Coordinates of C-alpha atoms and ligand atoms in Angstrom, one line a residue:
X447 CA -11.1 -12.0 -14.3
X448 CA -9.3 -14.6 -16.4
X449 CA -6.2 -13.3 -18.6
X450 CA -3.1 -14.8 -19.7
X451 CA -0.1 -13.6 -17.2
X452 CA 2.7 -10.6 -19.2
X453 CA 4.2 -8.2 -17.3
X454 CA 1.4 -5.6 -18.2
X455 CA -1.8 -7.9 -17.9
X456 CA -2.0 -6.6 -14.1
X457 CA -3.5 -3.3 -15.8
X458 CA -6.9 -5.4 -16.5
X459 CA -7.3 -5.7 -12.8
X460 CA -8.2 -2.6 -10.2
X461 CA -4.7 -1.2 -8.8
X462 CA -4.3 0.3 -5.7
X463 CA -1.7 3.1 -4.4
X464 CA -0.7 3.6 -7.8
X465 CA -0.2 8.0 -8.0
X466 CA -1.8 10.0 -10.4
X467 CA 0.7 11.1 -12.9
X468 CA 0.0 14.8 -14.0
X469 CA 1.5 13.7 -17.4
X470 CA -0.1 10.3 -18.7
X471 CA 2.7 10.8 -22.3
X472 CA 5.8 11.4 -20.1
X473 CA 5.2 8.9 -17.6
X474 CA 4.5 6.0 -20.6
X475 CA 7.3 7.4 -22.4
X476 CA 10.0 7.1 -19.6
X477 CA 8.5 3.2 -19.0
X478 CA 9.2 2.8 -22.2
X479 CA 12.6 4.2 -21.7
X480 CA 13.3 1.9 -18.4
X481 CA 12.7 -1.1 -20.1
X482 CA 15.9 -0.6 -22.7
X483 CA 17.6 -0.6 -18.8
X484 CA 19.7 -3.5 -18.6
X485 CA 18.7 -5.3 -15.1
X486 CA 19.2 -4.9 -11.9
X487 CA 20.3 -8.4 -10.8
X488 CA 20.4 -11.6 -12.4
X489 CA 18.6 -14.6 -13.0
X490 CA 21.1 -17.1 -11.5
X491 CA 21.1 -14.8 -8.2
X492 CA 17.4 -14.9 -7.7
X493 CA 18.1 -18.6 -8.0
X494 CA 20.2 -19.3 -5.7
X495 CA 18.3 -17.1 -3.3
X496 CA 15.6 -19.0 -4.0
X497 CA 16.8 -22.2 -2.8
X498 CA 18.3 -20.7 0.3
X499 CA 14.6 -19.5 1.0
X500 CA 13.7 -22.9 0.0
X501 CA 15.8 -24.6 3.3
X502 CA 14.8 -21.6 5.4
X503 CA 10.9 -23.0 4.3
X504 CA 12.0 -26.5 5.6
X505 CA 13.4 -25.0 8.8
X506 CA 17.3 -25.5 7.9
X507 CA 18.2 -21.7 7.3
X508 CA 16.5 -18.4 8.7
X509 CA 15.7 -15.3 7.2
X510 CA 17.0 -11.6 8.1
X511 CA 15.1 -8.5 6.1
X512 CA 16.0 -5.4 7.0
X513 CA 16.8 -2.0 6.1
X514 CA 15.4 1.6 5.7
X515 CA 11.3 1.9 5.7
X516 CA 11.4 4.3 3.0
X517 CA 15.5 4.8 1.1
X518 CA 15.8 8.7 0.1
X519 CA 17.5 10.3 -3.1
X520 CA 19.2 12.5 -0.9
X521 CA 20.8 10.0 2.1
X522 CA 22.7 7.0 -0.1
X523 CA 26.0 7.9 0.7
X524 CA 28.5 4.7 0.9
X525 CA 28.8 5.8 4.5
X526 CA 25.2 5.0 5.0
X527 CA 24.9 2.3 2.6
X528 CA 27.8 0.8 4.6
X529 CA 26.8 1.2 7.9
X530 CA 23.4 -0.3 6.8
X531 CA 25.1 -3.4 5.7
X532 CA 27.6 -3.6 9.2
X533 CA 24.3 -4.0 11.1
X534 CA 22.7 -6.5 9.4
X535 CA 26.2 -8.6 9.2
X536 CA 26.6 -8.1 12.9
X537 CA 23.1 -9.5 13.4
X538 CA 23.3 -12.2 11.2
X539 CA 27.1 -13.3 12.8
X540 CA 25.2 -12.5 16.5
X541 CA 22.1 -15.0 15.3
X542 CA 23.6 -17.5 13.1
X543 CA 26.5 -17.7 16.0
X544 CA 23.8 -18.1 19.0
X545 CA 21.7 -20.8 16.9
X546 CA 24.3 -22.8 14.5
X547 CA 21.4 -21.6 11.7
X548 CA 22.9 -20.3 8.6
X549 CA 21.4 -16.7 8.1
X550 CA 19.8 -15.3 4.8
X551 CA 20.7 -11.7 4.1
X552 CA 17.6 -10.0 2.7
X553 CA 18.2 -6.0 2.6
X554 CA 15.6 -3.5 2.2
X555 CA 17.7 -1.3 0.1
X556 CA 18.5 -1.1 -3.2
X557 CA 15.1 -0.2 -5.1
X558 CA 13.1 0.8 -1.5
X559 CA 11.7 3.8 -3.2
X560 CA 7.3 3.2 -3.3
X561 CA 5.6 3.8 -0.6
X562 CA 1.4 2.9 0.5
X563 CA -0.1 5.5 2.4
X564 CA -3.4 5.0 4.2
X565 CA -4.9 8.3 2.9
X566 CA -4.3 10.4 -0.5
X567 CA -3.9 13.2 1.9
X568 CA -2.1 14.5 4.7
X569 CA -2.0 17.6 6.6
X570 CA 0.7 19.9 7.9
X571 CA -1.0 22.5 10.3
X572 CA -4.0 23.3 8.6
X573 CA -2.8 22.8 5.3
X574 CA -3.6 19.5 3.7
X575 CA -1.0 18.0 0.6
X576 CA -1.1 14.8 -1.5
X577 CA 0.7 12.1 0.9
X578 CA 4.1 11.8 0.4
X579 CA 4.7 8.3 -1.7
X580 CA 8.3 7.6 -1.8
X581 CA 11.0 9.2 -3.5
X582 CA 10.4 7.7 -7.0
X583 CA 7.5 9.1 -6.9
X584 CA 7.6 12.6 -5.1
X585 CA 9.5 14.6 -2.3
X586 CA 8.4 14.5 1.2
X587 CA 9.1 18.0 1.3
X588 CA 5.4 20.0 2.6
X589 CA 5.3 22.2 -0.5
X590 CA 2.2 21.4 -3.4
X591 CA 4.6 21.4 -5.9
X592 CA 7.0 19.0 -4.3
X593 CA 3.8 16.4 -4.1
X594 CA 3.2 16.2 -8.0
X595 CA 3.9 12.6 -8.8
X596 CA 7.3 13.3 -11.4
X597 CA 7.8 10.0 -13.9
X598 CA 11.6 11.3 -14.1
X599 CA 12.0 10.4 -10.8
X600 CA 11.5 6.6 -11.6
X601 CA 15.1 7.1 -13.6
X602 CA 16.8 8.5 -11.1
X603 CA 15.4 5.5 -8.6
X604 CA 17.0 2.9 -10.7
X605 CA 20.1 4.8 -11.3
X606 CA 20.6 4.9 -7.6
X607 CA 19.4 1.6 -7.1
X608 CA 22.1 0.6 -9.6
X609 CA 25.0 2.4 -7.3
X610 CA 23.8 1.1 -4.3
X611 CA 24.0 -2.2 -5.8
X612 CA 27.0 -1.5 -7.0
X613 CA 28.6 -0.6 -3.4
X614 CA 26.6 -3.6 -1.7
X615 CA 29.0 -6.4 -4.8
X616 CA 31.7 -4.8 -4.1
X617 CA 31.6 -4.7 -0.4
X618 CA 30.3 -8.2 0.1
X619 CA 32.6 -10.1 -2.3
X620 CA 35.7 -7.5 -2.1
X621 CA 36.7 -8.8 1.5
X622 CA 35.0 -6.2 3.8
X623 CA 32.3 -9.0 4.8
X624 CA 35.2 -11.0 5.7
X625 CA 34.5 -12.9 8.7
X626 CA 37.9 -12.2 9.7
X627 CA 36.8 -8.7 9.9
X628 CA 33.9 -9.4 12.4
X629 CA 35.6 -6.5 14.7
X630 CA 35.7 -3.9 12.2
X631 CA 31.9 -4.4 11.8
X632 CA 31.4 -2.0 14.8
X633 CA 30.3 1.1 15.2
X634 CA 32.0 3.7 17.7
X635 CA 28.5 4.8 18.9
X636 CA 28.0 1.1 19.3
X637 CA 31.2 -0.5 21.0
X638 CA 30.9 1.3 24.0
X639 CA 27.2 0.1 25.1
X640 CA 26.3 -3.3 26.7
X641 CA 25.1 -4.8 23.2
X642 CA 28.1 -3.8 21.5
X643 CA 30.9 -5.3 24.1
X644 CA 28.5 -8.3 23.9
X645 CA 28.9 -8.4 20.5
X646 CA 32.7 -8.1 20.8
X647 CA 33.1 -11.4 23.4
X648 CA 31.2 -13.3 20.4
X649 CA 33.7 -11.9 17.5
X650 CA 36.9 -12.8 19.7
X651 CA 35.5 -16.5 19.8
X652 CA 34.9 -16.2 16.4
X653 CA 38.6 -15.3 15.1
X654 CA 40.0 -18.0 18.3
X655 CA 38.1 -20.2 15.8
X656 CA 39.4 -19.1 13.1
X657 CA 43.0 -19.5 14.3
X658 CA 42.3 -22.7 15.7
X659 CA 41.0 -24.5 12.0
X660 CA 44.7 -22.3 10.2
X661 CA 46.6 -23.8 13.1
X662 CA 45.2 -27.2 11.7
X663 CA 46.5 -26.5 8.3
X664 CA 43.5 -25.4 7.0
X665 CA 44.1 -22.7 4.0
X666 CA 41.4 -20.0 5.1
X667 CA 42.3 -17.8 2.1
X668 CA 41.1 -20.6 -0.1
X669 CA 37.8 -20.4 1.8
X670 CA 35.3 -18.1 -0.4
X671 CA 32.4 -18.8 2.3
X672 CA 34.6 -16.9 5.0
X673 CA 35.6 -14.0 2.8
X674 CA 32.2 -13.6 1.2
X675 CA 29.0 -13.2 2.0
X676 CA 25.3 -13.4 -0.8
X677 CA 23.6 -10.3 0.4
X678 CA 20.2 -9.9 -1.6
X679 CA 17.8 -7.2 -2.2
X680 CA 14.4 -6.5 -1.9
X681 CA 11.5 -3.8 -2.1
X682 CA 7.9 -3.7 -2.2
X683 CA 6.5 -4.3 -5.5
X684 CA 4.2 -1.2 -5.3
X685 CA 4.6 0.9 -8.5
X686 CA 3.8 -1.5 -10.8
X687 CA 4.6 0.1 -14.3
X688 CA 8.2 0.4 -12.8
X689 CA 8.2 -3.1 -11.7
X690 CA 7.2 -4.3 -14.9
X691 CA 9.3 -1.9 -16.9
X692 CA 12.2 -4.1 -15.3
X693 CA 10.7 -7.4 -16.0
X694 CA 12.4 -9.6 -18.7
X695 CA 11.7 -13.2 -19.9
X696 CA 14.9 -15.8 -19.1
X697 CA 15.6 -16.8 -22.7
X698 CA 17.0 -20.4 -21.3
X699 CA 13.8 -21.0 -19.7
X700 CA 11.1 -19.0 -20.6
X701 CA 9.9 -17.9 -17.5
X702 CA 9.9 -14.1 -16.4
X703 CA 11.8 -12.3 -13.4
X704 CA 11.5 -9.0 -11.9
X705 CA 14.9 -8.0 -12.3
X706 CA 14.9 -4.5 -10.4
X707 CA 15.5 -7.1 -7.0
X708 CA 15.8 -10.2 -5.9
X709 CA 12.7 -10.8 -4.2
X710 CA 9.6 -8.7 -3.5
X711 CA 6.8 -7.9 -1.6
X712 CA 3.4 -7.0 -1.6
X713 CA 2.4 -4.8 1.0
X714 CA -0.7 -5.3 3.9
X715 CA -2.8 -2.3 1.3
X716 CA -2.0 -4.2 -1.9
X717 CA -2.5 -7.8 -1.5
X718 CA -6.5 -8.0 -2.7
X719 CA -6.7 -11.2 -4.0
X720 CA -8.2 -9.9 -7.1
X721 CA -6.3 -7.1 -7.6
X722 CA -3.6 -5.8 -9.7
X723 CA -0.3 -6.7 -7.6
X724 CA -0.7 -10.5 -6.8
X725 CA -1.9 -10.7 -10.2
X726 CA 1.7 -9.0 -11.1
X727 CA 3.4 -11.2 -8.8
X728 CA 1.7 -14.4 -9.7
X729 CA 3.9 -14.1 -13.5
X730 CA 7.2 -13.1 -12.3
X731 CA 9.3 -16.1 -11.0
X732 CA 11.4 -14.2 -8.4
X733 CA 10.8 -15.3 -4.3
X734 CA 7.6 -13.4 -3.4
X735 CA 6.7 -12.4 0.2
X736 CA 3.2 -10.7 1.1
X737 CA 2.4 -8.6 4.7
X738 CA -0.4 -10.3 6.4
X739 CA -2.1 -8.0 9.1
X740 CA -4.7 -8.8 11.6
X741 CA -7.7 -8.8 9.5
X742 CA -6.4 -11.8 7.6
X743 CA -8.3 -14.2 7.1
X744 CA -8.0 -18.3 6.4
X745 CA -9.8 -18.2 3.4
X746 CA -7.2 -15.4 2.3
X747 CA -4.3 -17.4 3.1
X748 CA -5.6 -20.1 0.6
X749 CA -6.2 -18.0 -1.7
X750 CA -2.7 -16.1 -1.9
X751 CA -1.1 -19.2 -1.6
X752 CA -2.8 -21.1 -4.7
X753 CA -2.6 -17.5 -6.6
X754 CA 1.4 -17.1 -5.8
X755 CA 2.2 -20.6 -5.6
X756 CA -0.1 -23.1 -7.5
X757 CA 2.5 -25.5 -7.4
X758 CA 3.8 -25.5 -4.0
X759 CA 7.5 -24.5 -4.3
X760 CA 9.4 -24.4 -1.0
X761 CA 10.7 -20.9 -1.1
X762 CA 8.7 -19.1 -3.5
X763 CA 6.6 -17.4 -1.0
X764 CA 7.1 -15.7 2.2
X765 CA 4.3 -14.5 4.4
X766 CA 4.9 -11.9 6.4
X767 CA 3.1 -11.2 9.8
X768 CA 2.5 -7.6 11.2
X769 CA -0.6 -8.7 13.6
X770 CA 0.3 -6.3 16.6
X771 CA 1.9 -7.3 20.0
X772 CA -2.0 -8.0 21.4
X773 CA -3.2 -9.8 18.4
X774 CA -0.8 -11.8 17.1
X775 CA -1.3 -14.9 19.2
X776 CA -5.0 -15.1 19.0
X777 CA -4.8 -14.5 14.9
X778 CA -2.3 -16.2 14.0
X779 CA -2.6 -20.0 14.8
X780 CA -5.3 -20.7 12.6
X781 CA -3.5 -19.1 9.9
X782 CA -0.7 -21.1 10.1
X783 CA -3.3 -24.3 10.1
X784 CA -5.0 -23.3 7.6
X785 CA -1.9 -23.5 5.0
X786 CA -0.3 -26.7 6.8
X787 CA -3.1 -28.4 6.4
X788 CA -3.5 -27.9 3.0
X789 CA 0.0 -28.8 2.0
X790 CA 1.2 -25.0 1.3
X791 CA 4.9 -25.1 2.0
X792 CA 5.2 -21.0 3.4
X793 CA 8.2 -19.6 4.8
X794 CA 6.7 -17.7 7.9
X795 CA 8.6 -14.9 8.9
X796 CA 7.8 -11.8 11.6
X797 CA 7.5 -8.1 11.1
X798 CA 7.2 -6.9 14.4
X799 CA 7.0 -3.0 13.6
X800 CA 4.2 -2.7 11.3
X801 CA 1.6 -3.2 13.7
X802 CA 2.7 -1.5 16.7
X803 CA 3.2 2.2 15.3
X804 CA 2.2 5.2 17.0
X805 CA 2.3 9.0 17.4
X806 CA 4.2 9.9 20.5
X807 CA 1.7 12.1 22.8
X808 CA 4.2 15.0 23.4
X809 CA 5.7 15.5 19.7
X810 CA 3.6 13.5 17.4
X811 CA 6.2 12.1 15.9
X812 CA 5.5 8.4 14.8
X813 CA 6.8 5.9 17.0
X814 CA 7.6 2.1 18.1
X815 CA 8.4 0.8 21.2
X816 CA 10.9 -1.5 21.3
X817 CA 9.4 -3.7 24.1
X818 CA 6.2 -3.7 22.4
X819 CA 8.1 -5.5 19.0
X820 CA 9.9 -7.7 20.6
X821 CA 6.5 -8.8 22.4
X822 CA 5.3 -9.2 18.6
X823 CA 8.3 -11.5 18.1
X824 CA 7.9 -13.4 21.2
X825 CA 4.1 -14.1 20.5
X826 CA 5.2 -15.4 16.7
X827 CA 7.8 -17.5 18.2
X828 CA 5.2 -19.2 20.7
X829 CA 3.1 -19.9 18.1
X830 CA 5.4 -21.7 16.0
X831 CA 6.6 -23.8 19.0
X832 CA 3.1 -24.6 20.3
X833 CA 2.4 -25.7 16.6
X834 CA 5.9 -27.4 15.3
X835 CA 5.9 -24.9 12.1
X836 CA 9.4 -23.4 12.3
X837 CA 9.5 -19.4 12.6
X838 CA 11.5 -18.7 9.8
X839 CA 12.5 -15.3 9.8
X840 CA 12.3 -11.2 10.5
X841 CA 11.1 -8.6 8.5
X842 CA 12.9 -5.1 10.7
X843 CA 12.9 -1.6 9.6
X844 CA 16.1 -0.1 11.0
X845 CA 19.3 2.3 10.3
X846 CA 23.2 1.3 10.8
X847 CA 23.0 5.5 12.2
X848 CA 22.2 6.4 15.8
X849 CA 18.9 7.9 15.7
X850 CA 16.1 8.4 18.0
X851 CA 13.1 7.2 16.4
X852 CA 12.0 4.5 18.2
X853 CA 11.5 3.9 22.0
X854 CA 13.3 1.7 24.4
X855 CA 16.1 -1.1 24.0
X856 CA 18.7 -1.6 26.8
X857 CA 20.3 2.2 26.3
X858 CA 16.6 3.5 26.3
X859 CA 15.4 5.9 24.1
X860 CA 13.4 8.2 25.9
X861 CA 9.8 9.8 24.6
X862 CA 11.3 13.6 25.1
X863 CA 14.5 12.4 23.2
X864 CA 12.7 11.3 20.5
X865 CA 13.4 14.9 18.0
X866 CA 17.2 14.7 18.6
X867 CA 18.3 12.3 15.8
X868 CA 14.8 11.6 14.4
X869 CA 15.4 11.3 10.5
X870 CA 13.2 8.7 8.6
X871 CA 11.4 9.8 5.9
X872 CA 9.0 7.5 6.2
X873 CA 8.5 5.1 9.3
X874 CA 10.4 4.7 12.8
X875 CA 13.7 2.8 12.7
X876 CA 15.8 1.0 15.0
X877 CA 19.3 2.0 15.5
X878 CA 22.2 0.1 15.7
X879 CA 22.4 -0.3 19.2
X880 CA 18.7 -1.6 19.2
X881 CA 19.3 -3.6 15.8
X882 CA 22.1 -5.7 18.0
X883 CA 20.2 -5.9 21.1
X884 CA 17.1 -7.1 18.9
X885 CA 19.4 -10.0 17.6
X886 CA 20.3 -11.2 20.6
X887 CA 16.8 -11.6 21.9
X888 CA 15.9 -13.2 18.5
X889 CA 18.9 -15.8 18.8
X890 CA 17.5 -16.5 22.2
X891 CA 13.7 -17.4 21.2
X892 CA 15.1 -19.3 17.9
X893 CA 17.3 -22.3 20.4
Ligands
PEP472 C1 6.4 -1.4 4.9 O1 6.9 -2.5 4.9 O2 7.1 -0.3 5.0 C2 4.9 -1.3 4.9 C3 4.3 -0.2 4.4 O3 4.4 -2.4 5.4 P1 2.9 -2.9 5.5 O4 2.5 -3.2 4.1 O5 3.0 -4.1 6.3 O6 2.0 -1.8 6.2
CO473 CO1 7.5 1.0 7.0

């Protein structure tokens, strides 16, 4: 179906996962309301990002994604929000350190509200409720009531999304993300394991280097790149009357951003070529990324890449791979082929928890094995080598707390430990301790 692209023409086409709002007046009404909203983030930001992706897409810079699966209204504290952020800085010191590759701060926070589910239903003993879809659009709570898709709740996700943003500026250009500060960057539940005094050996070197360049005269409180750090945001673009409810035109130029976040994604449910999202997508002139699971196929990969980037800008779009320890390797060369050969510049990056989830036999909670992602990662790394393409990044769900959701890493998690600290409301998480162990391995496949 041919249209010309506004930030509503995605309504011509079929769209998935979108709930069914009890209240079709209310729900337009408080669109109509969002979009008096001033935006999230700017235009100039989602430029800048855009040219960072742009080296990562020529190999010169790699990408770090992280964050909760699903964010709650209820868990935003700055202690969490904060925590959050001291994990994915001690990653990216831990990787860009290891590699000399300058490290691209993508958060999943800050508008991770929507979430895909693979069935409309789900059941809680023998009683069966509409899925749970992410606090902006209902609770996870098991109660009927709680399921009914509430438009209100689309307020209160970009208010918090505001704060949160609010917390991440100040803490990344108020002096917290100092790299003077690597030390304070810990955790107490992480200094004491083998990842964290690890961690600590590389932030000593790091201030003897610091000392060393003021010893030489140089000013280091003149240096902004040392006391700041460009931390961006990012979400799946799932609920798309929100989405486009924050989508303005950039009077200088014309073109239109999604300003609820710097860059988006579509997810592995969403991405039908000629559905509503990549049609949504295809208009806005943020960074776009888009899950690829094991049933893609070549002809697919054309087609999302002519349909999200016609004209073939370095950075503007991310594929993300969530194959599956066991598949990965067989799927995804010809993949990667299929866009080199065609002159599609694609920033490749790895989501290595997507496609290895599982219910744990003894509690049925929802699980990952942390031996079984970093298996995923290995296999995207080999095929990048074996082809030349550079492996550009990592897409990983994970927590700044100590919880037991997923299995494994070097102070193991165990199956019957799982229910202690298990929180997510959504997917399985890595905790710190894991988040840091995962770096290092990452650091070593990149060099
Ligand atoms: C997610 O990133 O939380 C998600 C649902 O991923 P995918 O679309 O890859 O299943
Ligand atoms: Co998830």
């Amino acid at each position: 179906m041919q249209t010309t692209w506004n930030p509503t023409s995605w309504k011509e086409f079929p769209a998935l996962q979108q709930p069914e709002w009890p209240d079709l007046a209310e729900y337009e009404a408080t669109l109509k309301e969002l979009a008096t909203y001033p935006p999230l983030v700017f235009v100039n930001e989602i430029r800048t990002l855009q040219s960072a992706l742009s080296m990562a897409t020529q190999g010169k810079a790699f990408l770090l994604q992280a964050g909760d699966c699903a964010e709650s209204f209820q868990d935003h504290s700055a202690q969490t929000i904060q925590h959050k952020l001291k994990v994915i800085l001690q990653m990216a010191v831990v990787l860009t350190y290891s590699t000399g590759v300058p490290v691209i701060k993508v958060g999943r926070i800050a508008g991770q509200y929507a979430k895909p589910r693979s069935s409309p239903f789900e059941k809680y003993g023998d009683v069966e409720l509409p899925s749970f879809r992410g606090h902006i659009v209902n609770s996870e709570l098991p109660d009927f009531t709680a399921r009914i898709p509430d438009p209100s709740r689309m307020v209160t996700a970009y208010q918090q999304s505001a704060s949160s943003l609010n917390l991440i500026r100040s803490f990344t250009k108020g002096g917290f993300a100092d790299l003077s500060k690597v030390h304070t960057w810990t955790q107490e539940f992480v200094a004491s394991s083998a990842e964290g005094q690890r961690y600590e050996a590389v932030a000593f070197e790091i201030e003897r280097a610091l000392r060393f360049m003021a010893a030489c005269g140089i000013d280091l409180s003149k240096e902004q790149v040392l006391q700041q750090v460009n931390f961006w945001t990012s979400h799946e673009a799932l609920l798309l009357g929100y989405e486009s409810a924050l989508t303005r035109q950039d009077p200088a130029t014309g073109k239109w951003y999604d300003l609820s976040a710097h860059t988006l994604w579509i997810g592995e449910r969403t991405r039908d070529l000629n559905g509503a999202h990549l049609e949504f997508v295809s208009g806005i002139s943020n960074p776009i990324g888009c899950k690829i699971g094991p049933n893609t196929t070549r002809d697919q990969i054309l087609g999302i890449c002519e349909k999200l980037n016609p004209r073939r800008i370095p950075g503007r779009l991310t594929l993300i791979t969530r194959m599956g320890a066991e598949k990965i390797t067989d799927i995804l060369p010809s993949l990667v082929e299929a866009a080199r050969d065609e002159g599609h510049p694609v920033l490749w990056t790895s989501d290595p928890m997507h496609g290895n989830t599982f219910s744990s036999s003894g509690s049925g909670l929802k699980t990952r094995s942390f031996d079984v992602i970093l298996k995923e990662l290995k296999g995207f790394f080999e095929v990048h080598k074996e082809l030349g393409t550079w492996p550009g990044g990592v897409h990983i769900e994970l927590t700044g707390e100590d919880v037991t959701e997923c299995l494994g890493g070097a102070e193991e998690v165990l199956e019957h430990e799982l229910d202690m600290n298990y929180n997510t409301i959504c997917d399985p998480r890595l905790n710190g301790r894991q988040s840091l162990d995962l770096a290092y391995q990452v650091a070593e496949m990149l060099i």
